[in-house]
CSV table of C-alpha atoms in Angstrom, one decimal:
chain,number,residue,atom,x,y,z
E,148,ILE,CA,-0.1,-0.1,0.0
E,149,LEU,CA,1.4,3.5,-1.0
E,150,ASN,CA,2.1,5.9,1.6
E,151,VAL,CA,0.2,9.2,1.0
E,152,GLU,CA,0.4,11.6,4.1
E,153,GLN,CA,-1.1,14.9,4.7
E,154,SER,CA,0.0,17.4,7.3
E,155,PRO,CA,-1.1,18.8,9.8
E,156,GLN,CA,-4.4,16.8,10.2
E,157,SER,CA,-6.3,19.7,11.5
E,158,LEU,CA,-5.5,23.5,11.7
E,159,HIS,CA,-7.7,26.6,12.8
E,160,VAL,CA,-7.4,29.9,10.7
E,161,GLN,CA,-8.6,33.0,11.7
E,162,GLU,CA,-10.7,34.7,9.1
E,163,GLY,CA,-8.5,36.6,6.8
E,164,ASP,CA,-5.2,35.0,7.5
E,165,SER,CA,-3.8,32.6,4.8
E,166,THR,CA,-2.5,29.0,5.4
E,167,ASN,CA,-1.0,26.2,3.7
E,168,PHE,CA,-0.8,22.6,4.2
E,169,THR,CA,1.1,19.8,2.7
E,170,CYS,CA,0.7,16.4,0.8
E,171,SER,CA,3.5,13.9,0.9
E,172,PHE,CA,3.6,10.8,-1.7
E,173,PRO,CA,6.2,8.7,-3.1
E,174,SER,CA,8.5,10.4,-5.5
E,175,SER,CA,9.1,7.4,-7.9
E,176,ASN,CA,6.5,6.3,-10.5
E,177,PHE,CA,4.6,9.6,-10.2
E,178,TYR,CA,1.5,10.0,-12.6
E,179,ALA,CA,-0.9,12.6,-11.0
E,180,LEU,CA,-2.0,14.0,-7.9
E,181,HIS,CA,-5.6,15.1,-7.1
E,182,TRP,CA,-6.7,17.6,-4.7
E,183,TYR,CA,-10.4,17.4,-3.5
E,184,ARG,CA,-12.0,19.7,-0.9
E,185,TRP,CA,-14.9,17.9,1.4
E,186,GLU,CA,-17.4,20.1,3.1
E,187,THR,CA,-19.4,18.7,6.1
E,188,ALA,CA,-22.6,17.0,4.8
E,189,LYS,CA,-21.7,17.4,1.2
E,190,SER,CA,-19.8,15.3,-1.4
E,191,PRO,CA,-16.2,15.6,-2.0
E,192,GLU,CA,-15.6,18.1,-4.8
E,193,ALA,CA,-12.3,18.3,-7.1
E,194,LEU,CA,-10.0,21.2,-6.8
E,195,PHE,CA,-7.0,20.4,-8.8
E,196,VAL,CA,-5.7,17.5,-10.9
E,197,MET,CA,-1.6,17.8,-11.3
E,198,THR,CA,0.8,16.2,-13.3
E,199,LEU,CA,3.9,17.8,-14.2
E,200,ASN,CA,6.7,18.8,-11.9
E,201,GLY,CA,6.7,22.4,-10.9
E,202,ASP,CA,2.7,22.7,-12.0
E,203,GLU,CA,0.9,25.5,-10.4
E,204,LYS,CA,-2.9,25.7,-10.2
E,205,LYS,CA,-5.1,28.1,-8.9
E,206,LYS,CA,-8.8,28.3,-8.1
E,207,GLY,CA,-10.0,31.9,-6.7
E,208,ARG,CA,-8.2,31.9,-3.4
E,209,ILE,CA,-6.9,28.3,-3.5
E,210,SER,CA,-3.6,27.3,-5.0
E,211,ALA,CA,-1.4,24.2,-5.3
E,212,THR,CA,2.1,23.8,-6.3
E,213,LEU,CA,3.6,20.4,-7.0
E,214,ASN,CA,7.2,19.0,-6.5
E,215,THR,CA,7.3,15.3,-8.0
E,216,LYS,CA,11.1,15.0,-7.6
E,217,GLU,CA,11.0,15.3,-3.8
E,218,GLY,CA,7.3,14.1,-3.4
E,219,TYR,CA,5.2,16.7,-1.9
E,220,SER,CA,2.3,19.2,-2.9
E,221,TYR,CA,1.3,22.2,-0.9
E,222,LEU,CA,-2.1,23.5,-1.1
E,223,TYR,CA,-2.5,27.3,-0.1
E,224,ILE,CA,-5.8,29.3,1.1
E,225,LYS,CA,-5.3,33.2,0.5
E,226,GLY,CA,-7.4,35.2,3.2
E,227,SER,CA,-9.3,32.4,4.4
E,228,GLN,CA,-13.0,32.6,4.9
E,229,PRO,CA,-15.5,30.7,6.9
E,230,GLU,CA,-16.6,29.0,3.8
E,231,ASP,CA,-13.3,27.4,3.2
E,232,SER,CA,-13.6,25.3,6.3
E,233,ALA,CA,-13.7,21.7,4.9
E,234,THR,CA,-11.4,18.6,4.9
E,235,TYR,CA,-8.9,18.9,2.2
E,236,LEU,CA,-7.6,15.5,0.7
E,237,CYS,CA,-5.2,14.7,-1.4
E,238,ALA,CA,-4.6,11.4,-3.7
E,239,PHE,CA,-1.7,9.9,-5.6
E,240,LEU,CA,-1.8,8.2,-8.7
E,241,ARG,CA,1.4,6.1,-9.8
E,242,ALA,CA,2.5,5.5,-13.4
E,243,ALA,CA,0.5,2.4,-14.7
E,244,GLY,CA,-1.8,2.5,-11.8
E,245,ASN,CA,-5.7,2.6,-12.0
E,246,LYS,CA,-6.7,3.8,-8.6
E,247,LEU,CA,-6.2,6.7,-6.4
E,248,THR,CA,-4.5,6.5,-3.0
E,249,PHE,CA,-5.7,9.0,-0.6
E,250,GLY,CA,-4.1,10.9,2.3
E,251,GLY,CA,-5.8,11.1,5.8
E,252,GLY,CA,-6.9,14.6,4.9
E,253,THR,CA,-6.2,18.2,6.6
E,254,ARG,CA,-9.2,19.5,8.4
E,255,VAL,CA,-9.4,23.5,8.1
E,256,LEU,CA,-11.8,25.4,10.5
E,257,VAL,CA,-11.7,29.1,9.7
E,258,LYS,CA,-13.0,31.1,12.4
E,259,PRO,CA,-14.7,34.4,12.2
S,206,ASP,CA,-23.8,18.5,-13.7
S,207,VAL,CA,-22.6,15.0,-13.0
S,208,LYS,CA,-24.6,13.5,-10.2
S,209,VAL,CA,-23.9,10.6,-8.0
S,210,THR,CA,-26.4,9.2,-5.9
S,211,GLN,CA,-26.4,6.7,-3.0
S,212,SER,CA,-29.4,4.8,-1.9
S,213,SER,CA,-29.4,6.0,1.9
S,214,ARG,CA,-27.8,8.8,3.8
S,215,TYR,CA,-27.8,6.9,7.1
S,216,LEU,CA,-28.3,3.1,7.6
S,217,VAL,CA,-28.4,1.2,11.1
S,218,LYS,CA,-28.1,-2.7,10.8
S,219,ARG,CA,-27.7,-5.4,13.0
S,220,THR,CA,-24.5,-8.1,13.1
S,221,GLY,CA,-24.8,-10.7,10.7
S,222,GLU,CA,-27.6,-8.8,8.6
S,223,LYS,CA,-26.8,-8.5,4.7
S,224,VAL,CA,-26.5,-4.9,3.7
S,225,PHE,CA,-27.1,-3.5,0.2
S,226,LEU,CA,-25.5,0.1,-0.4
S,227,GLU,CA,-26.5,1.3,-4.1
S,228,CYS,CA,-25.0,3.9,-6.2
S,229,VAL,CA,-26.1,5.4,-9.3
S,230,GLN,CA,-24.6,7.9,-11.7
S,231,ASP,CA,-25.9,9.7,-14.7
S,232,MET,CA,-23.0,10.7,-16.7
S,233,ASP,CA,-22.3,7.3,-18.4
S,234,HIS,CA,-18.9,7.0,-16.7
S,235,GLU,CA,-17.0,3.8,-17.3
S,236,ASN,CA,-15.5,3.6,-13.6
S,237,MET,CA,-17.0,3.4,-10.2
S,238,PHE,CA,-15.5,3.3,-7.0
S,239,TRP,CA,-16.6,2.3,-3.4
S,240,TYR,CA,-14.6,3.9,-0.5
S,241,ARG,CA,-14.8,3.8,3.2
S,242,GLN,CA,-13.9,6.8,5.2
S,243,ASP,CA,-12.8,6.5,8.6
S,244,PRO,CA,-11.5,9.3,11.1
S,245,GLY,CA,-7.7,9.9,10.5
S,246,LEU,CA,-7.3,7.2,7.6
S,247,GLY,CA,-8.9,9.2,4.6
S,248,LEU,CA,-10.5,7.6,2.0
S,249,ARG,CA,-9.7,3.6,1.6
S,250,LEU,CA,-10.7,1.8,-1.7
S,251,ILE,CA,-12.8,-1.2,-1.1
S,252,TYR,CA,-13.7,-2.4,-4.5
S,253,PHE,CA,-13.7,-0.5,-8.2
S,254,SER,CA,-15.3,-1.2,-11.5
S,255,TYR,CA,-14.3,-0.3,-14.9
S,256,ASP,CA,-16.9,-1.9,-17.0
S,257,VAL,CA,-20.2,-3.6,-16.5
S,258,LYS,CA,-19.9,-6.9,-14.9
S,259,MET,CA,-16.1,-5.9,-14.4
S,260,LYS,CA,-14.8,-5.5,-10.9
S,261,GLU,CA,-11.4,-5.4,-9.2
S,262,LYS,CA,-10.3,-5.4,-5.5
S,263,GLY,CA,-9.1,-2.2,-4.1
S,264,ASP,CA,-7.2,-2.1,-0.8
S,265,ILE,CA,-9.4,-3.4,1.7
S,266,PRO,CA,-12.0,-5.7,0.0
S,267,GLU,CA,-12.3,-8.3,2.9
S,268,GLY,CA,-15.8,-8.7,3.8
S,269,TYR,CA,-17.3,-6.8,0.8
S,270,SER,CA,-18.6,-7.8,-2.5
S,271,VAL,CA,-19.8,-5.8,-5.5
S,272,SER,CA,-22.2,-6.1,-8.3
S,273,ARG,CA,-22.2,-4.0,-11.6
S,274,GLU,CA,-25.2,-5.4,-13.9
S,275,LYS,CA,-25.7,-2.1,-15.6
S,276,LYS,CA,-23.3,0.7,-16.4
S,277,GLU,CA,-24.7,3.4,-14.2
S,278,ARG,CA,-25.4,1.2,-11.0
S,279,PHE,CA,-22.7,0.0,-8.7
S,280,SER,CA,-23.7,-2.1,-5.5
S,281,LEU,CA,-21.6,-2.7,-2.4
S,282,ILE,CA,-22.7,-5.9,-0.6
S,283,LEU,CA,-21.9,-6.7,3.1
S,284,GLU,CA,-22.3,-10.2,3.2
S,285,SER,CA,-22.5,-10.5,7.0
S,286,ALA,CA,-22.2,-7.2,8.5
S,287,SER,CA,-19.9,-6.8,11.6
S,288,THR,CA,-19.2,-3.7,14.0
S,289,ASN,CA,-15.8,-3.2,12.2
S,290,GLN,CA,-17.8,-2.3,9.2
S,291,THR,CA,-19.4,0.7,10.9
S,292,SER,CA,-18.2,3.6,8.8
S,293,MET,CA,-18.9,6.4,6.1
S,294,TYR,CA,-19.1,4.7,2.7
S,295,LEU,CA,-18.6,6.9,-0.4
S,296,CYS,CA,-19.3,6.0,-4.0
S,297,ALA,CA,-17.6,7.8,-7.0
S,298,SER,CA,-17.6,7.4,-10.6
S,299,SER,CA,-15.1,8.7,-13.3
S,300,PHE,CA,-14.9,9.1,-17.1
S,301,SER,CA,-11.7,6.8,-17.3
S,302,THR,CA,-9.0,6.4,-14.6
S,303,GLY,CA,-5.8,8.1,-13.9
S,304,VAL,CA,-5.9,11.8,-14.2
S,305,GLU,CA,-10.0,12.2,-14.6
S,306,THR,CA,-11.5,13.7,-11.8
S,307,GLN,CA,-13.6,11.5,-9.6
S,308,TYR,CA,-17.2,12.5,-8.7
S,309,PHE,CA,-18.6,11.5,-5.4
S,310,GLY,CA,-21.9,10.8,-3.8
S,311,PRO,CA,-23.1,12.2,-0.4
S,312,GLY,CA,-22.0,9.2,1.4
S,313,THR,CA,-23.9,6.6,3.7
S,314,ARG,CA,-23.1,6.6,7.3
S,315,LEU,CA,-23.6,3.0,8.3
S,316,LEU,CA,-24.0,2.0,11.8
S,317,VAL,CA,-23.8,-1.7,12.7
S,318,LEU,CA,-24.7,-2.8,16.1
């Protein structure tokens, strides 16, 4: 079983502050990294799919970077708002693989 | 919009009962997945299917089986429910494997007493 880890497990952020957290994955046989956001009582929703080393993706105030050589991805939230409160999941796909391996998630709580 | 629906949001069953969890997607996706989510463990893949009547074991298939008789429907079966199968179950679908986004249902929270 592949090792995909997210840290921290949870974090509290003051409204308006920026924050970031990490997804670590195997640096060999990389094919793609997915990020999902999972709000309470809703379905997980896709944020980004990243495939190239050095890739940067942005969606509104949320952005992500990818380093496949060292096996990590950062997710950034700029100017956090209460609606950003959710669990953020990353998922790794290895080359020639056909299934995602998810990390444990980072639970973000934005306090007004 | 892609829609993935699951038959129940909450379910309470007794140990030893046979449990069926149903999932339906409306986007003609080839691939369908069943995950379970437990605190601190993220989503763990139970089974997936890449075509009708085709299935493949995920990381934790023990105690589960699946059925895919029609492209839009993927069922998860707990042959004899046990208390350690109390969990949140999520179904997902995607057009293909790999870089394609997976679309998730709302989840079924199953409690086995």
